[in-house]
PDB file of C-alpha atoms in Angstrom:
ATOM      1  CA  MET A1186     105.157 116.690 105.652  1.00  0.00           C
ATOM      2  CA  THR A1187     104.382 115.641 109.176  1.00  0.00           C
ATOM      3  CA  TRP A1188     101.593 114.006 111.155  1.00  0.00           C
ATOM      4  CA  SER A1189      98.739 116.208 112.356  1.00  0.00           C
ATOM      5  CA  THR A1190      95.881 115.445 114.730  1.00  0.00           C
ATOM      6  CA  LYS A1191      92.393 116.400 113.572  1.00  0.00           C
ATOM      7  CA  SER A1192      90.566 115.117 116.679  1.00  0.00           C
ATOM      8  CA  SER A1193      91.198 112.901 119.670  1.00  0.00           C
ATOM      9  CA  ARG A1194      89.015 110.855 121.992  1.00  0.00           C
ATOM     10  CA  THR A1195      89.800 108.814 125.076  1.00  0.00           C
ATOM     11  CA  ALA A1196      88.866 105.189 124.495  1.00  0.00           C
ATOM     12  CA  TYR A1197      89.945 103.949 127.939  1.00  0.00           C
ATOM     13  CA  GLU A1198      91.770 105.169 131.014  1.00  0.00           C
ATOM     14  CA  ASN A1199      92.774 104.064 134.491  1.00  0.00           C
ATOM     15  CA  PRO A1200      95.246 105.441 137.073  1.00  0.00           C
ATOM     16  CA  TRP A1201      98.245 104.093 135.081  1.00  0.00           C
ATOM     17  CA  ILE A1202      97.404 104.464 131.381  1.00  0.00           C
ATOM     18  CA  ARG A1203      95.208 106.301 128.929  1.00  0.00           C
ATOM     19  CA  VAL A1204      94.315 104.891 125.518  1.00  0.00           C
ATOM     20  CA  ARG A1205      93.210 107.368 122.903  1.00  0.00           C
ATOM     21  CA  GLU A1206      92.116 107.182 119.301  1.00  0.00           C
ATOM     22  CA  ASP A1207      93.115 110.086 117.107  1.00  0.00           C
ATOM     23  CA  GLU A1208      91.829 111.092 113.710  1.00  0.00           C
ATOM     24  CA  VAL A1209      95.009 112.037 111.894  1.00  0.00           C
ATOM     25  CA  ARG A1210      96.401 113.383 108.697  1.00  0.00           C
ATOM     26  CA  ARG A1211      99.331 111.184 107.685  1.00  0.00           C
ATOM     27  CA  PRO A1212     102.600 112.582 106.323  1.00  0.00           C
ATOM     28  CA  ASP A1213     101.441 111.708 102.783  1.00  0.00           C
ATOM     29  CA  GLY A1214      98.309 113.852 103.274  1.00  0.00           C
ATOM     30  CA  SER A1215      95.813 110.982 103.592  1.00  0.00           C
ATOM     31  CA  ASP A1216      93.396 110.697 106.512  1.00  0.00           C
ATOM     32  CA  GLY A1217      93.441 107.877 109.026  1.00  0.00           C
ATOM     33  CA  ILE A1218      93.157 106.854 112.671  1.00  0.00           C
ATOM     34  CA  TYR A1219      95.896 106.185 115.191  1.00  0.00           C
ATOM     35  CA  GLY A1220      95.643 104.406 118.531  1.00  0.00           C
ATOM     36  CA  VAL A1221      98.002 105.683 121.241  1.00  0.00           C
ATOM     37  CA  VAL A1222      98.732 104.336 124.726  1.00  0.00           C
ATOM     38  CA  GLU A1223      99.949 107.021 127.151  1.00  0.00           C
ATOM     39  CA  LEU A1224     101.619 106.066 130.413  1.00  0.00           C
ATOM     40  CA  ARG A1225     100.641 108.456 133.192  1.00  0.00           C
ATOM     41  CA  ASN A1226     104.160 108.448 134.667  1.00  0.00           C
ATOM     42  CA  ALA A1227     107.655 107.686 133.453  1.00  0.00           C
ATOM     43  CA  ALA A1228     109.186 104.290 134.184  1.00  0.00           C
ATOM     44  CA  VAL A1229     112.619 103.692 135.676  1.00  0.00           C
ATOM     45  CA  PHE A1230     115.130 100.900 135.051  1.00  0.00           C
ATOM     46  CA  VAL A1231     117.962 100.075 137.426  1.00  0.00           C
ATOM     47  CA  VAL A1232     121.069  98.216 136.311  1.00  0.00           C
ATOM     48  CA  ALA A1233     122.420  97.238 139.733  1.00  0.00           C
ATOM     49  CA  LEU A1234     126.122  96.396 139.380  1.00  0.00           C
ATOM     50  CA  ASP A1235     128.296  94.868 142.085  1.00  0.00           C
ATOM     51  CA  ALA A1236     132.055  95.421 142.426  1.00  0.00           C
ATOM     52  CA  ASP A1237     132.712  92.661 139.848  1.00  0.00           C
ATOM     53  CA  ASP A1238     130.367  94.243 137.267  1.00  0.00           C
ATOM     54  CA  ARG A1239     127.760  91.558 137.762  1.00  0.00           C
ATOM     55  CA  VAL A1240     124.208  92.763 137.189  1.00  0.00           C
ATOM     56  CA  LEU A1241     121.214  91.775 139.277  1.00  0.00           C
ATOM     57  CA  LEU A1242     118.465  90.164 137.206  1.00  0.00           C
ATOM     58  CA  VAL A1243     115.020  89.390 138.581  1.00  0.00           C
ATOM     59  CA  GLU A1244     112.644  86.799 137.209  1.00  0.00           C
ATOM     60  CA  VAL A1245     109.177  88.323 136.966  1.00  0.00           C
ATOM     61  CA  ASP A1246     105.934  86.498 136.256  1.00  0.00           C
ATOM     62  CA  ARG A1247     104.347  88.946 133.790  1.00  0.00           C
ATOM     63  CA  TYR A1248     100.613  88.770 133.172  1.00  0.00           C
ATOM     64  CA  THR A1249     101.203  89.501 129.478  1.00  0.00           C
ATOM     65  CA  VAL A1250     104.135  87.218 128.589  1.00  0.00           C
ATOM     66  CA  GLY A1251     104.742  84.927 131.558  1.00  0.00           C
ATOM     67  CA  SER A1252     108.208  84.428 133.037  1.00  0.00           C
ATOM     68  CA  SER A1253     110.752  87.115 132.134  1.00  0.00           C
ATOM     69  CA  TRP A1254     114.323  87.858 133.281  1.00  0.00           C
ATOM     70  CA  GLU A1255     114.715  91.623 133.665  1.00  0.00           C
ATOM     71  CA  VAL A1256     116.652  94.361 135.395  1.00  0.00           C
ATOM     72  CA  VAL A1257     114.963  96.014 138.378  1.00  0.00           C
ATOM     73  CA  ALA A1258     112.274  98.368 137.078  1.00  0.00           C
ATOM     74  CA  GLY A1259     108.974 100.034 137.799  1.00  0.00           C
ATOM     75  CA  GLY A1260     106.784 103.069 137.484  1.00  0.00           C
ATOM     76  CA  SER A1261     107.769 106.404 138.935  1.00  0.00           C
ATOM     77  CA  ASP A1262     104.281 107.059 140.321  1.00  0.00           C
ATOM     78  CA  GLY A1263     104.945 110.754 139.632  1.00  0.00           C
ATOM     79  CA  GLU A1264     108.091 110.872 141.767  1.00  0.00           C
ATOM     80  CA  PRO A1265     111.385 112.243 140.454  1.00  0.00           C
ATOM     81  CA  ALA A1266     113.074 109.450 138.470  1.00  0.00           C
ATOM     82  CA  GLU A1267     116.000 108.871 140.848  1.00  0.00           C
ATOM     83  CA  VAL A1268     113.674 108.733 143.863  1.00  0.00           C
ATOM     84  CA  ALA A1269     111.599 106.097 142.070  1.00  0.00           C
ATOM     85  CA  ALA A1270     114.708 104.143 141.053  1.00  0.00           C
ATOM     86  CA  ARG A1271     115.915 104.064 144.667  1.00  0.00           C
ATOM     87  CA  ARG A1272     112.465 102.840 145.789  1.00  0.00           C
ATOM     88  CA  GLU A1273     112.328 100.118 143.124  1.00  0.00           C
ATOM     89  CA  LEU A1274     115.799  98.814 144.026  1.00  0.00           C
ATOM     90  CA  LEU A1275     114.800  98.657 147.685  1.00  0.00           C
ATOM     91  CA  GLU A1276     111.408  97.023 146.995  1.00  0.00           C
ATOM     92  CA  GLU A1277     112.527  94.486 144.406  1.00  0.00           C
ATOM     93  CA  ALA A1278     115.983  93.622 145.721  1.00  0.00           C
ATOM     94  CA  GLY A1279     116.230  94.877 149.298  1.00  0.00           C
ATOM     95  CA  LEU A1280     119.266  96.916 148.247  1.00  0.00           C
ATOM     96  CA  GLU A1281     120.453 100.495 148.563  1.00  0.00           C
ATOM     97  CA  ALA A1282     123.177 102.070 146.446  1.00  0.00           C
ATOM     98  CA  GLY A1283     125.801 104.646 147.328  1.00  0.00           C
ATOM     99  CA  GLU A1284     126.327 105.713 143.707  1.00  0.00           C
ATOM    100  CA  TRP A1285     123.656 106.540 141.127  1.00  0.00           C
ATOM    101  CA  ILE A1286     124.410 107.308 137.479  1.00  0.00           C
ATOM    102  CA  GLU A1287     121.764 108.271 134.955  1.00  0.00           C
ATOM    103  CA  ALA A1288     122.730 106.094 131.990  1.00  0.00           C
ATOM    104  CA  GLY A1289     120.165 107.405 129.511  1.00  0.00           C
ATOM    105  CA  ARG A1290     116.576 108.024 128.546  1.00  0.00           C
ATOM    106  CA  MET A1291     114.371 106.202 126.080  1.00  0.00           C
ATOM    107  CA  ASN A1292     110.796 105.814 124.879  1.00  0.00           C
ATOM    108  CA  ALA A1293     109.155 102.393 124.878  1.00  0.00           C
ATOM    109  CA  LEU A1294     107.207 101.251 121.819  1.00  0.00           C
ATOM    110  CA  ASN A1295     107.277 104.784 120.413  1.00  0.00           C
ATOM    111  CA  GLY A1296     105.230 103.765 117.374  1.00  0.00           C
ATOM    112  CA  ILE A1297     102.148 103.288 119.566  1.00  0.00           C
ATOM    113  CA  CYS A1298     103.010 104.638 123.027  1.00  0.00           C
ATOM    114  CA  VAL A1299     103.966 107.750 124.905  1.00  0.00           C
ATOM    115  CA  ALA A1300     106.100 105.949 127.488  1.00  0.00           C
ATOM    116  CA  PRO A1301     109.174 107.842 128.711  1.00  0.00           C
ATOM    117  CA  GLU A1302     111.779 105.829 130.602  1.00  0.00           C
ATOM    118  CA  VAL A1303     114.936 106.655 132.542  1.00  0.00           C
ATOM    119  CA  VAL A1304     117.799 104.187 133.021  1.00  0.00           C
ATOM    120  CA  PHE A1305     120.095 104.270 136.047  1.00  0.00           C
ATOM    121  CA  ILE A1306     123.219 102.399 137.047  1.00  0.00           C
ATOM    122  CA  ALA A1307     123.341 101.662 140.784  1.00  0.00           C
ATOM    123  CA  ARG A1308     126.733 100.919 142.341  1.00  0.00           C
ATOM    124  CA  ASP A1309     128.214 100.605 145.826  1.00  0.00           C
ATOM    125  CA  LEU A1310     125.377  98.272 146.796  1.00  0.00           C
ATOM    126  CA  ARG A1311     124.480  97.212 150.317  1.00  0.00           C
ATOM    127  CA  GLU A1312     121.747  95.069 151.841  1.00  0.00           C
ATOM    128  CA  ALA A1313     118.988  97.216 153.327  1.00  0.00           C
ATOM    129  CA  GLU A1314     115.939  95.095 154.131  1.00  0.00           C
ATOM    130  CA  ASP A1315     114.136  91.912 153.292  1.00  0.00           C
ATOM    131  CA  ALA A1316     112.296  92.458 150.019  1.00  0.00           C
ATOM    132  CA  THR A1317     110.218  89.267 150.248  1.00  0.00           C
ATOM    133  CA  ALA A1318     106.852  90.999 150.698  1.00  0.00           C
ATOM    134  CA  HIS A1319     107.384  93.370 147.784  1.00  0.00           C
ATOM    135  CA  ARG A1320     108.769  90.611 145.569  1.00  0.00           C
ATOM    136  CA  ALA A1321     105.609  88.541 145.945  1.00  0.00           C
ATOM    137  CA  GLU A1322     103.432  91.550 145.149  1.00  0.00           C
ATOM    138  CA  GLU A1323     105.502  92.289 142.024  1.00  0.00           C
ATOM    139  CA  GLY A1324     105.480  88.667 140.848  1.00  0.00           C
ATOM    140  CA  ILE A1325     109.248  88.280 141.322  1.00  0.00           C
ATOM    141  CA  THR A1326     110.009  84.588 141.664  1.00  0.00           C
ATOM    142  CA  ALA A1327     113.837  84.579 141.640  1.00  0.00           C
ATOM    143  CA  SER A1328     116.933  86.713 141.270  1.00  0.00           C
ATOM    144  CA  ARG A1329     120.514  86.107 140.210  1.00  0.00           C
ATOM    145  CA  TRP A1330     123.772  87.951 139.670  1.00  0.00           C
ATOM    146  CA  VAL A1331     125.169  87.648 136.148  1.00  0.00           C
ATOM    147  CA  PRO A1332     128.322  89.181 134.623  1.00  0.00           C
ATOM    148  CA  LEU A1333     127.275  92.152 132.489  1.00  0.00           C
ATOM    149  CA  ASP A1334     128.685  90.575 129.301  1.00  0.00           C
ATOM    150  CA  ASP A1335     126.729  87.374 130.002  1.00  0.00           C
ATOM    151  CA  ALA A1336     123.539  89.380 130.534  1.00  0.00           C
ATOM    152  CA  LEU A1337     124.053  91.063 127.179  1.00  0.00           C
ATOM    153  CA  ARG A1338     124.611  87.652 125.603  1.00  0.00           C
ATOM    154  CA  MET A1339     121.367  86.429 127.209  1.00  0.00           C
ATOM    155  CA  SER A1340     119.557  89.017 125.106  1.00  0.00           C
ATOM    156  CA  THR A1341     120.712  87.198 121.951  1.00  0.00           C
ATOM    157  CA  THR A1342     119.756  83.703 123.129  1.00  0.00           C
ATOM    158  CA  GLY A1343     116.189  84.490 124.146  1.00  0.00           C
ATOM    159  CA  GLU A1344     116.890  84.241 127.874  1.00  0.00           C
ATOM    160  CA  ILE A1345     116.237  87.980 128.212  1.00  0.00           C
ATOM    161  CA  THR A1346     113.437  89.173 125.926  1.00  0.00           C
ATOM    162  CA  ASP A1347     112.300  92.345 127.705  1.00  0.00           C
ATOM    163  CA  GLY A1348     113.221  95.155 125.302  1.00  0.00           C
ATOM    164  CA  GLU A1349     113.675  97.799 127.962  1.00  0.00           C
ATOM    165  CA  SER A1350     115.985  95.549 130.002  1.00  0.00           C
ATOM    166  CA  ILE A1351     118.053  94.859 126.893  1.00  0.00           C
ATOM    167  CA  ALA A1352     118.329  98.580 126.146  1.00  0.00           C
ATOM    168  CA  ALA A1353     119.181  99.351 129.788  1.00  0.00           C
ATOM    169  CA  LEU A1354     121.931  96.716 129.762  1.00  0.00           C
ATOM    170  CA  ALA A1355     123.349  98.181 126.547  1.00  0.00           C
ATOM    171  CA  MET A1356     123.359 101.690 128.040  1.00  0.00           C
ATOM    172  CA  ALA A1357     125.072 100.412 131.194  1.00  0.00           C
ATOM    173  CA  SER A1358     127.642  98.572 129.123  1.00  0.00           C
ATOM    174  CA  VAL A1359     128.601 101.794 127.331  1.00  0.00           C
ATOM    175  CA  HIS A1360     129.088 103.552 130.679  1.00  0.00           C
ATOM    176  CA  VAL A1361     131.093 100.688 132.217  1.00  0.00           C
ATOM    177  CA  ARG A1362     133.419 100.425 129.231  1.00  0.00           C
ATOM    178  CA  GLY A1363     133.896 104.200 129.038  1.00  0.00           C
TER     179      GLY A1363
END
């Protein structure tokens, strides 16, 4: 048995998300409702690694959870994923990268969301411009370079709690270690 949708209605939408409520038939055959959040565009995550395999973390003041250490990330705004990743790295860190590796794809909160995400590793980094204006707009209050292993450890101590950043770091770690 599998899920089936009997009807669907939009409960809310804006330029970034759509929330719908579906009347469903569950895998066991019973009827029910299901709320789904759909992101309009895929998100991108950038694990920026320097020559010493240190990752750039940014501290973001999130409306939902407050202060959060994360990898560089953002919405694709409908652009190809790598184009969006390059833009996010420039906006949030003032950096450009000479090497881009797609580390993997994932879906955030797939029990309630349609939220595709693409993870990139950015290497061969160089300063490009002052990102101060974009950082303020994004709520970025600080940044720091952390050895990749330490960043992974931070996910077990509660210093990094953003699930997508943790997954992106794990994907990058697999690529770095071969």
